[in-house]
Coordinates of C-alpha atoms and ligand atoms in Angstrom, one line a residue:
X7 CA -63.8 -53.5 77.4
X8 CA -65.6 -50.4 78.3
X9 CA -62.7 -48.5 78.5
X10 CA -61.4 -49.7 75.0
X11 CA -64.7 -48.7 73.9
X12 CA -64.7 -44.9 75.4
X13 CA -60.8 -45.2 73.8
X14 CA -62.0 -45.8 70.1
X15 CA -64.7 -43.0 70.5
X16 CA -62.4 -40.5 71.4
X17 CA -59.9 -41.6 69.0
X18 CA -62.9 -41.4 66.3
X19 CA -63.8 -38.1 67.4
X20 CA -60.2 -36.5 67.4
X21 CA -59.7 -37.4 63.6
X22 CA -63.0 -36.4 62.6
X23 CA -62.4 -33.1 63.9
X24 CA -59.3 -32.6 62.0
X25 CA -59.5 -32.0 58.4
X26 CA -56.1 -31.0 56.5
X27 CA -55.3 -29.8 53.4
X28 CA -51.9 -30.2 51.6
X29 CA -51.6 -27.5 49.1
X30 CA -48.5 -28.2 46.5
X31 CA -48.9 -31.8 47.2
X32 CA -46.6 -32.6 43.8
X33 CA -44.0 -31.3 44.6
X34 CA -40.8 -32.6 46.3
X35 CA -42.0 -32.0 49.9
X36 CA -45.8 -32.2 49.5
X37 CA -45.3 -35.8 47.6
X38 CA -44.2 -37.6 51.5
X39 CA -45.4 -35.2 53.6
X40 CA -49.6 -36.2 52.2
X41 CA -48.3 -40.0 52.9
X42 CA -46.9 -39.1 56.1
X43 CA -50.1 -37.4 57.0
X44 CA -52.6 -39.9 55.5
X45 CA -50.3 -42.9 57.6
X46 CA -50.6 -40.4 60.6
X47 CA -54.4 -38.8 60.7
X48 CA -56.3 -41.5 57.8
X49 CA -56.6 -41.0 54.6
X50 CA -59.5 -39.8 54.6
X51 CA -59.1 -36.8 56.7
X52 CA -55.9 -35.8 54.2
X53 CA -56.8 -33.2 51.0
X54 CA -54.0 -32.9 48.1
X55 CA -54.1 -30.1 45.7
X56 CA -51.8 -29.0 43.4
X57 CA -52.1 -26.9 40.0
X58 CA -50.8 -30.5 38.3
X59 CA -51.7 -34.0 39.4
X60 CA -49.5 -35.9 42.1
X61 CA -47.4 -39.4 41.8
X62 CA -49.8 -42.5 42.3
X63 CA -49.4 -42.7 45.5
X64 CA -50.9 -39.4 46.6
X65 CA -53.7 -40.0 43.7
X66 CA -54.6 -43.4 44.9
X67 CA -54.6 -43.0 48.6
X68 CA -57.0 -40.3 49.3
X69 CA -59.2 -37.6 47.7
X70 CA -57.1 -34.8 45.0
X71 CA -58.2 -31.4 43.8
X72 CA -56.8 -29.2 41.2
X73 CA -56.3 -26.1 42.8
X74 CA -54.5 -22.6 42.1
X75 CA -53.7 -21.0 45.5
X76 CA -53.9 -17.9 43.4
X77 CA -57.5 -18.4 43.3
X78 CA -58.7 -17.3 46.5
X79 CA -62.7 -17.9 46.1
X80 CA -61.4 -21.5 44.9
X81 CA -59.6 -22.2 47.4
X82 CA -61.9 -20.7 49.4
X83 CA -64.3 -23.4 48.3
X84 CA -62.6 -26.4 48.6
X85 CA -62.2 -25.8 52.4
X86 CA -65.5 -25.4 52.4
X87 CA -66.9 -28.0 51.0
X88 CA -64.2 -30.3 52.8
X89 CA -64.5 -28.7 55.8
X90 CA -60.9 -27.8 56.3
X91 CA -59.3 -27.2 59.9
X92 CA -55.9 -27.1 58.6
X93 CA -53.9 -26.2 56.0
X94 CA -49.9 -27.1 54.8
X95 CA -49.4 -24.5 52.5
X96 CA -45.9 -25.7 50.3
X97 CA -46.7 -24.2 47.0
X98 CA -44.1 -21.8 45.8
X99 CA -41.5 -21.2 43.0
X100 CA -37.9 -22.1 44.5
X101 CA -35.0 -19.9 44.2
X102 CA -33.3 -21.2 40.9
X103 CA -36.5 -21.0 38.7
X104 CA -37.7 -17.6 40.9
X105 CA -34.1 -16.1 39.4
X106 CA -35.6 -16.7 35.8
X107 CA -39.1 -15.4 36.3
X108 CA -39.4 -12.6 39.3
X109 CA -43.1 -11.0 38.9
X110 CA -44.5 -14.5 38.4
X111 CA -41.9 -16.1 41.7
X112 CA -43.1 -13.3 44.2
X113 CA -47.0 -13.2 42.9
X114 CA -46.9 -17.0 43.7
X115 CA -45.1 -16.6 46.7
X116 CA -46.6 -14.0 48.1
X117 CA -50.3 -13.4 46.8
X118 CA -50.5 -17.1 47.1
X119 CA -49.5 -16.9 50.9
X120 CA -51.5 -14.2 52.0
X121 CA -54.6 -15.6 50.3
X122 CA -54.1 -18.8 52.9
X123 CA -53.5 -16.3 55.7
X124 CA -56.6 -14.5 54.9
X125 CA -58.8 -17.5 54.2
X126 CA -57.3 -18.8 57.9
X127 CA -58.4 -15.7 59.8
X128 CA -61.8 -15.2 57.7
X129 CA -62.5 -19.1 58.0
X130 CA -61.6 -19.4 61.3
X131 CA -58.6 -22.7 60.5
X132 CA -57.2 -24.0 63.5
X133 CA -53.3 -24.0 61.9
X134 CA -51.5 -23.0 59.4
X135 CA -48.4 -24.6 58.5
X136 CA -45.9 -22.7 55.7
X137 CA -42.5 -23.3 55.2
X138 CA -39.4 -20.3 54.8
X139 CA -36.1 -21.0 54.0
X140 CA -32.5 -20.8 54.6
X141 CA -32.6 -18.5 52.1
X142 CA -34.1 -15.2 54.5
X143 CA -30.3 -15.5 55.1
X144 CA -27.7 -13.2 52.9
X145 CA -24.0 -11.9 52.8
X146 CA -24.4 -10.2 55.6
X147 CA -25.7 -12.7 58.2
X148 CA -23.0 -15.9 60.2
X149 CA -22.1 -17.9 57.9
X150 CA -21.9 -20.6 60.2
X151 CA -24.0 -21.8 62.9
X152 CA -26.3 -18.7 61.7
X153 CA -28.6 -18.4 65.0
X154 CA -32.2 -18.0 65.1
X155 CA -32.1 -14.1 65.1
X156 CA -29.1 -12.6 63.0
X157 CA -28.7 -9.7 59.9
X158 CA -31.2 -10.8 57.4
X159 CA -30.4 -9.1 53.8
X160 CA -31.8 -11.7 51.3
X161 CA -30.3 -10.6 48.0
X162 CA -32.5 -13.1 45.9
X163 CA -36.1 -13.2 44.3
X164 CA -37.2 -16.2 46.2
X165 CA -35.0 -15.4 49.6
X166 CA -36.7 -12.1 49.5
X167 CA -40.5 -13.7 49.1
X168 CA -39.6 -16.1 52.0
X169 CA -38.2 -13.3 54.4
X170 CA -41.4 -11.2 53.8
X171 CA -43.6 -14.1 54.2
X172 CA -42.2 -14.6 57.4
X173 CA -43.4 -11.1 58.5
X174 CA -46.8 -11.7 57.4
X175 CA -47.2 -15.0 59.3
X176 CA -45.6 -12.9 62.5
X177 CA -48.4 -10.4 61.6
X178 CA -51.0 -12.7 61.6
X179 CA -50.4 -14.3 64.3
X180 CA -49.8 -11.2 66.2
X181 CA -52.9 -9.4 65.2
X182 CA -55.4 -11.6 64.3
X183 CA -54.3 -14.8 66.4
X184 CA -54.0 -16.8 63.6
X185 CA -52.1 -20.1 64.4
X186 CA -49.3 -20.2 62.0
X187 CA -46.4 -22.2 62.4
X188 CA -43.2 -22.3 60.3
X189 CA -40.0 -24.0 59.6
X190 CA -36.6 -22.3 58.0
X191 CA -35.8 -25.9 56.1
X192 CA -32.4 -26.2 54.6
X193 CA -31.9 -28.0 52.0
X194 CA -34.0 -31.3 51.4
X195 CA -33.0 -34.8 49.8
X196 CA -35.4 -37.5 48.9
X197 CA -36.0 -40.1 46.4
X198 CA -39.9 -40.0 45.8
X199 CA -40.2 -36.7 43.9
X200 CA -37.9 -34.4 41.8
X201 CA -36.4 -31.7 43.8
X202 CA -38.5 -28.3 42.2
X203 CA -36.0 -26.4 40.7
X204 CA -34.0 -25.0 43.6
X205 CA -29.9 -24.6 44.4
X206 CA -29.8 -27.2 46.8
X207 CA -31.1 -29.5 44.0
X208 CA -27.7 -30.4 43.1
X209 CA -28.1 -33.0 46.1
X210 CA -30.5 -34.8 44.9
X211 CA -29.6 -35.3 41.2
X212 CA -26.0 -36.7 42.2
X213 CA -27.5 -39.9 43.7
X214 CA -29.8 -40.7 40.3
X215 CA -26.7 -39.5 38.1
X216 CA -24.2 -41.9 40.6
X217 CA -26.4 -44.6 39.8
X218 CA -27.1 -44.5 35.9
X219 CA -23.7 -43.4 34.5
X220 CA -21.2 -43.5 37.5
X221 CA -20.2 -39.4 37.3
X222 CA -22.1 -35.9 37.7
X223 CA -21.3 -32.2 37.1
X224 CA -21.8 -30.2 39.5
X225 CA -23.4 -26.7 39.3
X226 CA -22.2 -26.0 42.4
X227 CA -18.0 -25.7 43.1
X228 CA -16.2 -28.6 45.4
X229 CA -16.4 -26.6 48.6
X230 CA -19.4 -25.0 48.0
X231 CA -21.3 -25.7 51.7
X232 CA -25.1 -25.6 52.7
X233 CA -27.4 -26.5 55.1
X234 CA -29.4 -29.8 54.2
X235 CA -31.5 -32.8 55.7
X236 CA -32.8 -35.5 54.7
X237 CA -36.7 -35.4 53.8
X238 CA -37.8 -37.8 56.7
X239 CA -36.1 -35.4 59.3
X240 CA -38.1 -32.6 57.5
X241 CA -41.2 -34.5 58.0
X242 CA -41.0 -35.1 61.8
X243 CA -40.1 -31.7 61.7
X244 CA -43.1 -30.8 60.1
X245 CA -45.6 -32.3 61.8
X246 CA -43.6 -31.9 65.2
X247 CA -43.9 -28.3 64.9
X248 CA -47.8 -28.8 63.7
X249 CA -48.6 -30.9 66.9
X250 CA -46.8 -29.2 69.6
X251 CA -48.5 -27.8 72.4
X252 CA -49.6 -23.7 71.1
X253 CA -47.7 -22.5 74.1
X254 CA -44.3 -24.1 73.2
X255 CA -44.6 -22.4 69.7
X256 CA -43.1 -19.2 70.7
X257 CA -41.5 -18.0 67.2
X258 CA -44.6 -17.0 64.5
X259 CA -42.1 -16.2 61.8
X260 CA -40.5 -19.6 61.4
X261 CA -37.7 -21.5 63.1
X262 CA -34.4 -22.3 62.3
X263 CA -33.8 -26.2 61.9
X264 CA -31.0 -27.7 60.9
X265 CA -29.7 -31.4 59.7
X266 CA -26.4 -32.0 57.9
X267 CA -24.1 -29.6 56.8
X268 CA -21.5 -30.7 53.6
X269 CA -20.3 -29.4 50.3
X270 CA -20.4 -31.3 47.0
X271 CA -16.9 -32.8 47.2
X272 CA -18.0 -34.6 50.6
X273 CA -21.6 -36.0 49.5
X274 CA -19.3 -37.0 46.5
X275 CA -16.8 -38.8 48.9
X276 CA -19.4 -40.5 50.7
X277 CA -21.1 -41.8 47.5
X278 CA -18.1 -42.8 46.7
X279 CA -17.8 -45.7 49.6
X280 CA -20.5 -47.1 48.0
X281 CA -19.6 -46.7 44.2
X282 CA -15.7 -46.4 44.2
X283 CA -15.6 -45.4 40.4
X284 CA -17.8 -42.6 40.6
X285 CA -16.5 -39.0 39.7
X286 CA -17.7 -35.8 40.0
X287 CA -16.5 -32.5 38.4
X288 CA -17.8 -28.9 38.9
X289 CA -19.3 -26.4 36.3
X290 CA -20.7 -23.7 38.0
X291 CA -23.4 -21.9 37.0
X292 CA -26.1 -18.7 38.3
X293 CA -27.0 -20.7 41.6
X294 CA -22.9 -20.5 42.6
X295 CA -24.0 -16.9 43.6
X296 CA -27.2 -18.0 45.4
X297 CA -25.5 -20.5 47.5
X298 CA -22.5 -18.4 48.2
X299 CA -25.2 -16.3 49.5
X300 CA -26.4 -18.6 52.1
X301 CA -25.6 -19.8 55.5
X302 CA -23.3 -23.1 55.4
X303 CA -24.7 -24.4 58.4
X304 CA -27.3 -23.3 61.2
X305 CA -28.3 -23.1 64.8
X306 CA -31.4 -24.9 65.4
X307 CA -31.4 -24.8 68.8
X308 CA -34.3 -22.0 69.8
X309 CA -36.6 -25.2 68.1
X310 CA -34.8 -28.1 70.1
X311 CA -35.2 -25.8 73.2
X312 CA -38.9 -24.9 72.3
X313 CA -40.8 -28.1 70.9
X314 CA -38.1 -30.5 71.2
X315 CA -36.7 -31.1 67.8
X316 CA -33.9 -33.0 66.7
X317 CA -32.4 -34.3 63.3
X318 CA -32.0 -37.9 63.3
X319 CA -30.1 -38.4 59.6
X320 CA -26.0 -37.9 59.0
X321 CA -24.8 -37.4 55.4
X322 CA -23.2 -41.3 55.7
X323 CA -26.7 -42.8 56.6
X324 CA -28.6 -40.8 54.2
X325 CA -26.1 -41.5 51.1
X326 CA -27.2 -45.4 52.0
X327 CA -30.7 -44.9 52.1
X328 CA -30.4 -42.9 49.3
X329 CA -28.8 -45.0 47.2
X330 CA -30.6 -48.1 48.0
X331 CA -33.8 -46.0 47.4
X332 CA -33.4 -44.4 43.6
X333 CA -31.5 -47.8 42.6
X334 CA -34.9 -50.0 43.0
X335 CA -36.7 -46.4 41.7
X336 CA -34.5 -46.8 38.7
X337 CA -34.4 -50.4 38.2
X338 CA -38.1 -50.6 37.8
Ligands
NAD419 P1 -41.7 -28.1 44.6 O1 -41.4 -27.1 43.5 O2 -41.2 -29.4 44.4 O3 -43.3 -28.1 44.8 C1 -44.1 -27.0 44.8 C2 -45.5 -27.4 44.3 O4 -46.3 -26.3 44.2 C3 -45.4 -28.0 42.8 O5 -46.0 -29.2 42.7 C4 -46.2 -27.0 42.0 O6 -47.0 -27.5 41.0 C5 -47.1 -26.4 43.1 N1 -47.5 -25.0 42.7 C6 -46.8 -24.0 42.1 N2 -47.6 -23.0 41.9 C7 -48.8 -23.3 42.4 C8 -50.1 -22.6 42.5 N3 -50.2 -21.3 42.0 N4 -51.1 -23.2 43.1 C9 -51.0 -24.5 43.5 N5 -49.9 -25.2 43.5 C10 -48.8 -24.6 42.9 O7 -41.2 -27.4 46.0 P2 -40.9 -28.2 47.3 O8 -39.5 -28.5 47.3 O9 -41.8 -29.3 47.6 O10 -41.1 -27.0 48.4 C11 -42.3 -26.8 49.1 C12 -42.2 -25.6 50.0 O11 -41.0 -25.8 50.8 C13 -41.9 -24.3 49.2 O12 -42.6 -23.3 49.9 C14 -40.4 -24.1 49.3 O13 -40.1 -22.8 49.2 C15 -40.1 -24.7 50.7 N6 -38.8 -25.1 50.8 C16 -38.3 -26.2 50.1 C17 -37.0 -26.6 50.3 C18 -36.4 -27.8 49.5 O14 -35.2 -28.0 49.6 N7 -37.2 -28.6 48.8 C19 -36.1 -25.9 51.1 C20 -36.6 -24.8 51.8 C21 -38.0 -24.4 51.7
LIG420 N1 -33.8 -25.9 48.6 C1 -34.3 -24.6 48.4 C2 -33.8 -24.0 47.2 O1 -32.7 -24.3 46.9 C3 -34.0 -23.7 49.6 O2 -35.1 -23.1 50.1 O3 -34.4 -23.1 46.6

């Protein structure tokens, strides 16, 4: 009895002592990554900001603040008055939209990210989480199995913003012992949120589009192939990275992770088990380039040898999951 006492006062403690705050907690990732959190750490200890509200979920489940992360003194602010120890820091324009509008991409990209990194070594935060990209990647780099350190020559808006951001997180670290901790995701499928406007989003849109009307056209071509995983691999990921020991965290610019590699013709085939009438055709548009750009699959293996990570979704279970998922979404 004693014992399970001392246990609950220690477990008290531990989560009293750790205060997060999701930043971009809208958006495709930052809509299961607060749950995930909440579920993991209590609800209460979980902060979601965003510059726009988030789904009901996040809303109901734990305290929200509007927040611009281009507003340094406000962010600034709601750490304090939270009492912040960490911070997941998704907010960013993704590579299709950051095409149409560069200035405003890399300002928000950039400024937004070194205002968090700034905050963290003024402030004193414990960790830092922010996420890069597959797109740090360009021509020049393996197209396949790219490994952890290859050519990097990023030849779009947003690739560019995520391969500098990756310096300054290095830099950080490096110089001012901040603890920052990143992840290269690839492509990410899930059914809670929209996907934000990104190439990969292609993914995504083919399971609502399979459901309601049976056929989608593709903006990407048939054999068009790209890193992706499924969003609660990206998760573990996440907060796998987040909780490892400081020492196994050797890499301060981000890791490479990989999940499932296809192109649309084979997520097609696969949906396809499931809803033999469905048809897909191909109309390529700007993001063709961007993705042609980009690995077509990746070396995770630095981040399996460091802090032990490993994918757990194939394309087959995900297209089940998926489907099952956006069919009761869309039914309601
Ligand atoms: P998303 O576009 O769905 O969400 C981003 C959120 O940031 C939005 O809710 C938006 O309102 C918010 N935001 C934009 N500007 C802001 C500002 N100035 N202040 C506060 N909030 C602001 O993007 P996502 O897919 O959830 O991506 C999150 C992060 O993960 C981004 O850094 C993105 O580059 C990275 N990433 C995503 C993917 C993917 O496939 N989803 C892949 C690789 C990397
Ligand atoms: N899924 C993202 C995008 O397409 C990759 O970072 O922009």
């Amino acid at each position: 009895m004693k014992i399970y006492q001392h246990e609950k006062i220690i477990t008290f403690n531990i989560s009293a002592m750790k205060k997060i705050l999701v930043i971009g907690a809208s958006g495709q990732i930052g809509t299961d990554l607060t749950i995930e959190l909440r579920n993991r750490f209590g609800n209460q200890n979980v902060i979601a900001s965003d510059l726009r509200n988030a789904s009901d979920e996040v809303m109901k489940s734990g305290v929200f603040e509007i927040l611009n992360v281009l507003d340094k003194d406000g962010v600034k602010d709601i750490i304090e008055r939270h009492n912040i120890t960490e911070i997941y820091h998704l907010a960013a324009i993704l590579s299709g939209n950051a095409e149409k509008e560069p200035a405003k991409s890399w300002d928000i990209n950039m400024q937004g990210l070194f205002n968090i990194l700034e905050l963290a070594k003024e402030l004193k935060l414990n960790k830092i989480f922010w996420p890069s990209s597959i797109a740090v990647f360009g021509p020049s780099t393996a197209k396949t199995n790219t490994p952890q350190f290859d050519i990097m020559d990023p030849n779009t808006v947003y690739g560019i913003s995520k391969l500098a951001g990756e310096r300054w997180c290095e830099y950080f670290f490096e110089k001012y012992g901040v603890d920052v901790r990143g992840l290269r995701y690839p492509g990410l499928i899930s059914y809670k949120a929209e996907a934000g406007g990104g190439t990969t989003d292609y993914a995504v849109e083919i399971y609502y589009e399979a459901i309601k009307n049976k056929k989608y056209e593709c903006f990407l071509s048939e054999n068009t192939a790209l890193p992706m995983m499924f969003m609660e691999d990206a998760i573990d990921a996440t907060i796998g990275i987040m909780e490892a020991d400081i020492e196994k965290v050797k890499i301060r610019s981000s890791y490479n992770l990989a999940g499932i590699s296809f192109d649309p013709k084979t997520i097609a085939e696969s949906i396809k088990k499931h809803i033999p009438e469905f048809e897909i055709t191909y109309k390529p548009d700007f993001r063709q380039a961007i993705a042609e750009s980009w690995p077509q699959s990746i070396n995770d293996s630095v981040a399996n040898k460091d802090w032990g990570w490993k994918h757990k979704y194939d394309l087959d279970k995900m297209t089940e999951l998926m489907l099952r998922e956006v069919g009761k979404k869309l039914s309601k």
